[in-house]
């Protein structure tokens, strides 16, 4: 392991979360305080900022504003969804990255993102090793989808889960106010894994949540769905349903993408999203009042409902990434290792090889979903509930959020 | 004025709010403590519960649960949208109401709602006066729409406004995260008045809000709208737009209801709401990435973002209604009288004749909307900002809301 001295770059990538900036804060503040790191550069829009030589000098930021990053949703440095080519096929980007690394004497690279970002991180790491450029490269995990392997959970998930659970609890109160009956369908993010939709089950567990919850881990059957809704509606006069945007039929077709079909009587053209489409089907089949609600971007930027546990862990993975890199570690992602037992919930960081983190998608275990596929089991609650605990003391001005205001001073100088 | 002794009924009506239960709490707790009120009955689903003889004995509730009503969104007693006939045309309902009032010796009636509910209240009041049945009848205002006359503002508005402003601030952070550019359209409630859409302007005022805000007080022009969006997008690379669901063309047609038309090139069939429709028009005309977001029911039940000022005022109007009625007052609604000056914001209750409150719809003054009709002026901010102040210490269990759990014991006994 080399004892490197030089600049570092921190980049944010993929869909933002409530706490990705807490991780950036963990990286930036730890790096600014470290004597081996000569300069802390923030990449504008992730790896695209590296390629474009658009780097912010984080040392010029007001420390008080950096402190506010943990309460500021979305990616403060800007994000991207840029996919690097296979370096064996096209190494143009990699050469450019090396050029920029050399220009600023970058010896540490921290990339904060989900599956695709860990893949980017891994490719850059392997390339730098191949060309013999010493640079310690660490992945910092984030994704509301919680589908990253090698970690108990991902920073960002818990705050989105808390937003979803709280919102569903409130909607449950609202949806049953009239005696005329209504079916409300709530659409929740998560294209391939049901961690977020499952969070609606926390609301049900708390006694004010969806009657039915559908995750993409179980094949969706429209007939069964309609029978479920009908049963609940007939018993209670109302029905609150939570669905993952990723629910799909047995043949893999997303329900949201099913086209109008005269034959099956269920298919509808997509009219503004899955929730509205399912609500329309219910209205047509049952003749009841319906409403479709899409939580949309609100669920990934609702920092006013952030989990304190999540904010702290997000900061921690950033901090741990810098500490590991400075101590000589490279080519790993920081993961979370958690224990849930009688004494409570305990969480610490660990290091996961980037190759392991980059290539698998973690799904909700089937055993945590009920047999009927329309709700979650206690195992899911036991897993998710500790993660959403605690309310950060977010700063307010006039009772509105006070977000970090960064100067974002671009640098083109070597220093 | 008569010094009446007997039972009281409290009913909730119309669309629920975050704080309508705080008003119910104000009525119930003040009434339970008053020696002239022998029994406090809660009407199940407003006036429909009176007609159906479905009344809950509020004296049987756990006082600790009643205390939680102020933190519980939606209408705890259930609501209705039942319109009473003109008593000169059909007095069936009125006779039935009188029968119920006589059965339980009801001498106080409190009705908590918006315009239509004040109309109901007014009709019952006038009928009881006409038939000579002594009963003091008071309206307790609520509506997120804030369009009730005779009061500075309506309990319920401020908490919805705070939800909208906070959510828009978060969306603004999220919507500008990529460098690829996007236009996000947020749809806000308020069919006839722009008080709620204007609240998005609080986010802009706070430096993290919509670039453009459209209220129904100004006629909507699609050409101008598209020109506005294009201008902002070209300058900033992103554009966040807030629109009231009630925006309409100069001929009065709601934009949300405009049908597909081959001639004007703008009309689109409604695809899951106004936001999605406008986003589609922008996509078609500008070829940019778009997203439509409807705040839907979330904005009226988001009690986790309630304004402490709102919660306290909501309680106050309920309390004041009981105190006024017991002191002999009838046929009035409790209103709020507010002063905003150098010394701050001061609010007290006043009494408004029901006839005055029931028949007019209050709109946002034109002077509080900018000349271009795409934003709010400082006058609006000065009006709305004091109303959203303060964070209630809402009780949590496992970091999730703890709502009131009422027993709702139906009574059919005279007592």
Tab-separated table of N, CA and C in Angstrom, chain B residues 245-320:
chain	number	residue	atom	x	y	z
B	245	UNK	N	-54.327	24.123	-10.283
B	245	UNK	CA	-55.208	23.247	-11.068
B	245	UNK	C	-56.319	24.057	-11.730
B	246	UNK	N	-56.536	25.272	-11.224
B	246	UNK	CA	-57.652	26.084	-11.710
B	246	UNK	C	-57.303	27.048	-12.824
B	247	UNK	N	-56.091	26.991	-13.356
B	247	UNK	CA	-55.772	27.934	-14.444
B	247	UNK	C	-56.715	27.691	-15.620
B	248	UNK	N	-57.104	28.779	-16.251
B	248	UNK	CA	-58.119	28.701	-17.307
B	248	UNK	C	-57.818	29.717	-18.400
B	249	UNK	N	-58.320	29.437	-19.556
B	249	UNK	CA	-58.173	30.375	-20.673
B	249	UNK	C	-59.104	31.558	-20.459
B	250	UNK	N	-58.950	32.568	-21.302
B	250	UNK	CA	-59.742	33.793	-21.167
B	250	UNK	C	-61.249	33.525	-21.261
B	251	UNK	N	-61.622	32.465	-21.964
B	251	UNK	CA	-63.066	32.168	-22.082
B	251	UNK	C	-63.588	31.368	-20.894
B	252	UNK	N	-62.736	31.133	-19.906
B	252	UNK	CA	-63.182	30.435	-18.703
B	252	UNK	C	-62.937	28.936	-18.723
B	253	UNK	N	-62.594	28.388	-19.879
B	253	UNK	CA	-62.327	26.942	-19.953
B	253	UNK	C	-61.086	26.587	-19.138
B	254	UNK	N	-61.216	25.606	-18.254
B	254	UNK	CA	-60.057	25.148	-17.507
B	254	UNK	C	-59.037	24.558	-18.474
B	255	UNK	N	-57.773	24.878	-18.284
B	255	UNK	CA	-56.716	24.325	-19.125
B	255	UNK	C	-56.713	22.798	-19.008
B	256	UNK	N	-57.026	22.326	-17.809
B	256	UNK	CA	-57.037	20.875	-17.570
B	256	UNK	C	-58.140	20.167	-18.349
B	257	UNK	N	-59.125	20.919	-18.780
B	257	UNK	CA	-60.257	20.283	-19.462
B	257	UNK	C	-60.270	20.533	-20.959
B	258	UNK	N	-59.286	21.296	-21.443
B	258	UNK	CA	-59.234	21.595	-22.874
B	258	UNK	C	-59.063	20.293	-23.653
B	259	UNK	N	-59.834	20.144	-24.666
B	259	UNK	CA	-59.814	18.899	-25.443
B	259	UNK	C	-58.774	18.963	-26.563
B	260	UNK	N	-58.433	17.794	-27.064
B	260	UNK	CA	-57.501	17.734	-28.193
B	260	UNK	C	-58.078	18.519	-29.370
B	261	UNK	N	-57.252	19.294	-29.972
B	261	UNK	CA	-57.716	20.069	-31.103
B	261	UNK	C	-56.606	20.110	-32.131
B	262	UNK	N	-56.960	19.822	-33.372
B	262	UNK	CA	-55.948	19.812	-34.426
B	262	UNK	C	-55.616	21.239	-34.862
B	263	UNK	N	-56.469	22.164	-34.541
B	263	UNK	CA	-56.300	23.523	-35.060
B	263	UNK	C	-55.344	24.378	-34.233
B	264	UNK	N	-55.492	24.355	-32.921
B	264	UNK	CA	-54.648	25.264	-32.161
B	264	UNK	C	-53.291	24.656	-31.804
B	265	UNK	N	-53.207	23.345	-31.953
B	265	UNK	CA	-51.912	22.723	-31.707
B	265	UNK	C	-51.551	22.609	-30.240
B	266	UNK	N	-52.383	23.144	-29.372
B	266	UNK	CA	-52.072	23.122	-27.942
B	266	UNK	C	-52.942	22.128	-27.186
B	267	UNK	N	-54.210	22.043	-27.595
B	267	UNK	CA	-55.160	21.237	-26.825
B	267	UNK	C	-54.734	19.786	-26.785
B	268	UNK	N	-54.803	19.210	-25.608
B	268	UNK	CA	-54.465	17.796	-25.432
B	268	UNK	C	-55.542	17.179	-24.561
B	269	UNK	N	-55.839	15.941	-24.828
B	269	UNK	CA	-56.763	15.263	-23.927
B	269	UNK	C	-56.091	15.174	-22.557
B	270	UNK	N	-56.886	15.183	-21.518
B	270	UNK	CA	-56.313	15.138	-20.176
B	270	UNK	C	-55.711	13.772	-19.908
B	271	UNK	N	-54.430	13.735	-19.713
B	271	UNK	CA	-53.734	12.479	-19.467
B	271	UNK	C	-53.226	12.467	-18.042
B	272	UNK	N	-54.097	12.113	-17.138
B	272	UNK	CA	-53.637	12.005	-15.761
B	272	UNK	C	-53.312	13.331	-15.133
B	273	UNK	N	-54.035	14.356	-15.512
B	273	UNK	CA	-53.881	15.612	-14.800
B	273	UNK	C	-53.208	16.699	-15.594
B	274	UNK	N	-53.365	17.906	-15.070
B	274	UNK	CA	-52.873	19.111	-15.722
B	274	UNK	C	-51.353	19.118	-15.843
B	275	UNK	N	-50.639	18.736	-14.779
B	275	UNK	CA	-49.173	18.796	-14.786
B	275	UNK	C	-48.605	17.948	-15.916
B	276	UNK	N	-49.131	16.744	-16.039
B	276	UNK	CA	-48.653	15.835	-17.075
B	276	UNK	C	-49.006	16.387	-18.454
B	277	UNK	N	-50.201	16.948	-18.559
B	277	UNK	CA	-50.627	17.518	-19.837
B	277	UNK	C	-49.727	18.674	-20.248
B	278	UNK	N	-49.470	19.593	-19.336
B	278	UNK	CA	-48.604	20.736	-19.659
B	278	UNK	C	-47.181	20.269	-19.968
B	279	UNK	N	-46.718	19.291	-19.200
B	279	UNK	CA	-45.377	18.745	-19.463
B	279	UNK	C	-45.324	18.160	-20.870
B	280	UNK	N	-46.389	17.473	-21.282
B	280	UNK	CA	-46.441	16.909	-22.634
B	280	UNK	C	-46.401	17.996	-23.706
B	281	UNK	N	-47.126	19.075	-23.466
B	281	UNK	CA	-47.133	20.181	-24.438
B	281	UNK	C	-45.719	20.758	-24.566
B	282	UNK	N	-45.063	20.952	-23.419
B	282	UNK	CA	-43.697	21.503	-23.426
B	282	UNK	C	-42.743	20.571	-24.169
B	283	UNK	N	-42.891	19.278	-23.907
B	283	UNK	CA	-42.042	18.283	-24.566
B	283	UNK	C	-42.228	18.338	-26.079
B	284	UNK	N	-43.473	18.437	-26.464
B	284	UNK	CA	-43.787	18.453	-27.895
B	284	UNK	C	-43.255	19.720	-28.563
B	285	UNK	N	-43.427	20.852	-27.888
B	285	UNK	CA	-43.048	22.126	-28.498
B	285	UNK	C	-41.555	22.421	-28.386
B	286	UNK	N	-40.944	21.965	-27.284
B	286	UNK	CA	-39.546	22.337	-27.047
B	286	UNK	C	-38.577	21.164	-27.175
B	287	UNK	N	-39.120	19.947	-27.188
B	287	UNK	CA	-38.259	18.769	-27.339
B	287	UNK	C	-37.321	18.535	-26.167
B	288	UNK	N	-37.717	18.974	-24.981
B	288	UNK	CA	-36.853	18.797	-23.816
B	288	UNK	C	-37.425	17.727	-22.889
B	289	UNK	N	-36.607	17.303	-21.956
B	289	UNK	CA	-37.034	16.323	-20.951
B	289	UNK	C	-38.004	17.016	-19.996
B	290	UNK	N	-39.101	16.366	-19.688
B	290	UNK	CA	-40.107	16.993	-18.825
B	290	UNK	C	-40.585	16.021	-17.759
B	291	UNK	N	-41.196	16.571	-16.740
B	291	UNK	CA	-41.844	15.744	-15.723
B	291	UNK	C	-42.988	16.536	-15.110
B	292	UNK	N	-44.138	15.896	-14.994
B	292	UNK	CA	-45.290	16.524	-14.348
B	292	UNK	C	-45.503	15.894	-12.987
B	293	UNK	N	-45.685	16.727	-11.978
B	293	UNK	CA	-45.884	16.223	-10.611
B	293	UNK	C	-47.141	16.850	-10.027
B	294	UNK	N	-48.042	16.010	-9.542
B	294	UNK	CA	-49.279	16.507	-8.931
B	294	UNK	C	-49.154	16.325	-7.423
B	295	UNK	N	-49.263	17.409	-6.670
B	295	UNK	CA	-49.112	17.270	-5.205
B	295	UNK	C	-50.324	16.558	-4.601
B	296	UNK	N	-51.426	16.588	-5.308
B	296	UNK	CA	-52.603	15.776	-4.978
B	296	UNK	C	-52.985	15.877	-3.490
B	297	UNK	N	-53.478	14.792	-2.931
B	297	UNK	CA	-53.938	14.796	-1.534
B	297	UNK	C	-52.822	15.072	-0.549
B	298	UNK	N	-51.569	14.809	-0.974
B	298	UNK	CA	-50.448	14.982	-0.049
B	298	UNK	C	-50.434	16.378	0.558
B	299	UNK	N	-50.791	17.386	-0.223
B	299	UNK	CA	-50.709	18.767	0.233
B	299	UNK	C	-51.769	19.123	1.271
B	300	UNK	N	-52.834	18.340	1.346
B	300	UNK	CA	-53.859	18.687	2.337
B	300	UNK	C	-53.799	17.802	3.590
B	301	UNK	N	-52.962	16.768	3.553
B	301	UNK	CA	-52.863	15.900	4.734
B	301	UNK	C	-51.437	15.836	5.287
B	302	UNK	N	-50.542	16.690	4.785
B	302	UNK	CA	-49.139	16.616	5.199
B	302	UNK	C	-48.883	17.235	6.556
B	303	UNK	N	-49.456	16.636	7.586
B	303	UNK	CA	-49.394	17.247	8.920
B	303	UNK	C	-47.977	17.237	9.496
B	304	UNK	N	-47.076	16.460	8.911
B	304	UNK	CA	-45.692	16.476	9.406
B	304	UNK	C	-45.030	17.813	9.089
B	305	UNK	N	-45.640	18.592	8.194
B	305	UNK	CA	-45.118	19.925	7.886
B	305	UNK	C	-46.097	21.012	8.326
B	306	UNK	N	-46.956	20.702	9.268
B	306	UNK	CA	-47.952	21.683	9.707
B	306	UNK	C	-47.277	22.932	10.277
B	307	UNK	N	-47.964	24.047	10.144
B	307	UNK	CA	-47.533	25.301	10.754
B	307	UNK	C	-48.064	25.352	12.182
B	308	UNK	N	-47.193	25.651	13.127
B	308	UNK	CA	-47.608	25.746	14.523
B	308	UNK	C	-48.638	26.871	14.672
B	309	UNK	N	-48.392	27.966	13.966
B	309	UNK	CA	-49.336	29.084	13.973
B	309	UNK	C	-50.716	28.596	13.535
B	310	UNK	N	-50.739	27.801	12.484
B	310	UNK	CA	-51.993	27.287	11.940
B	310	UNK	C	-52.695	26.370	12.944
B	311	UNK	N	-51.926	25.460	13.540
B	311	UNK	CA	-52.502	24.531	14.511
B	311	UNK	C	-53.122	25.315	15.674
B	312	UNK	N	-52.398	26.308	16.156
B	312	UNK	CA	-52.888	27.086	17.297
B	312	UNK	C	-54.125	27.904	16.931
B	313	UNK	N	-54.111	28.493	15.752
B	313	UNK	CA	-55.273	29.283	15.325
B	313	UNK	C	-56.483	28.390	15.075
B	314	UNK	N	-56.221	27.188	14.550
B	314	UNK	CA	-57.323	26.255	14.306
B	314	UNK	C	-57.993	25.865	15.627
B	315	UNK	N	-57.170	25.617	16.631
B	315	UNK	CA	-57.708	25.309	17.961
B	315	UNK	C	-58.506	26.510	18.486
B	316	UNK	N	-57.906	27.680	18.291
B	316	UNK	CA	-58.503	28.915	18.796
B	316	UNK	C	-59.893	29.186	18.214
B	317	UNK	N	-60.073	28.994	16.921
B	317	UNK	CA	-61.390	29.268	16.328
B	317	UNK	C	-62.440	28.298	16.860
B	318	UNK	N	-62.016	27.059	17.137
B	318	UNK	CA	-62.951	26.102	17.735
B	318	UNK	C	-63.349	26.529	19.137
B	319	UNK	N	-62.355	26.906	19.914
B	319	UNK	CA	-62.578	27.348	21.294
B	319	UNK	C	-63.466	28.601	21.308
B	320	UNK	N	-63.132	29.549	20.435
B	320	UNK	CA	-63.882	30.808	20.392
B	320	UNK	C	-65.334	30.591	19.985
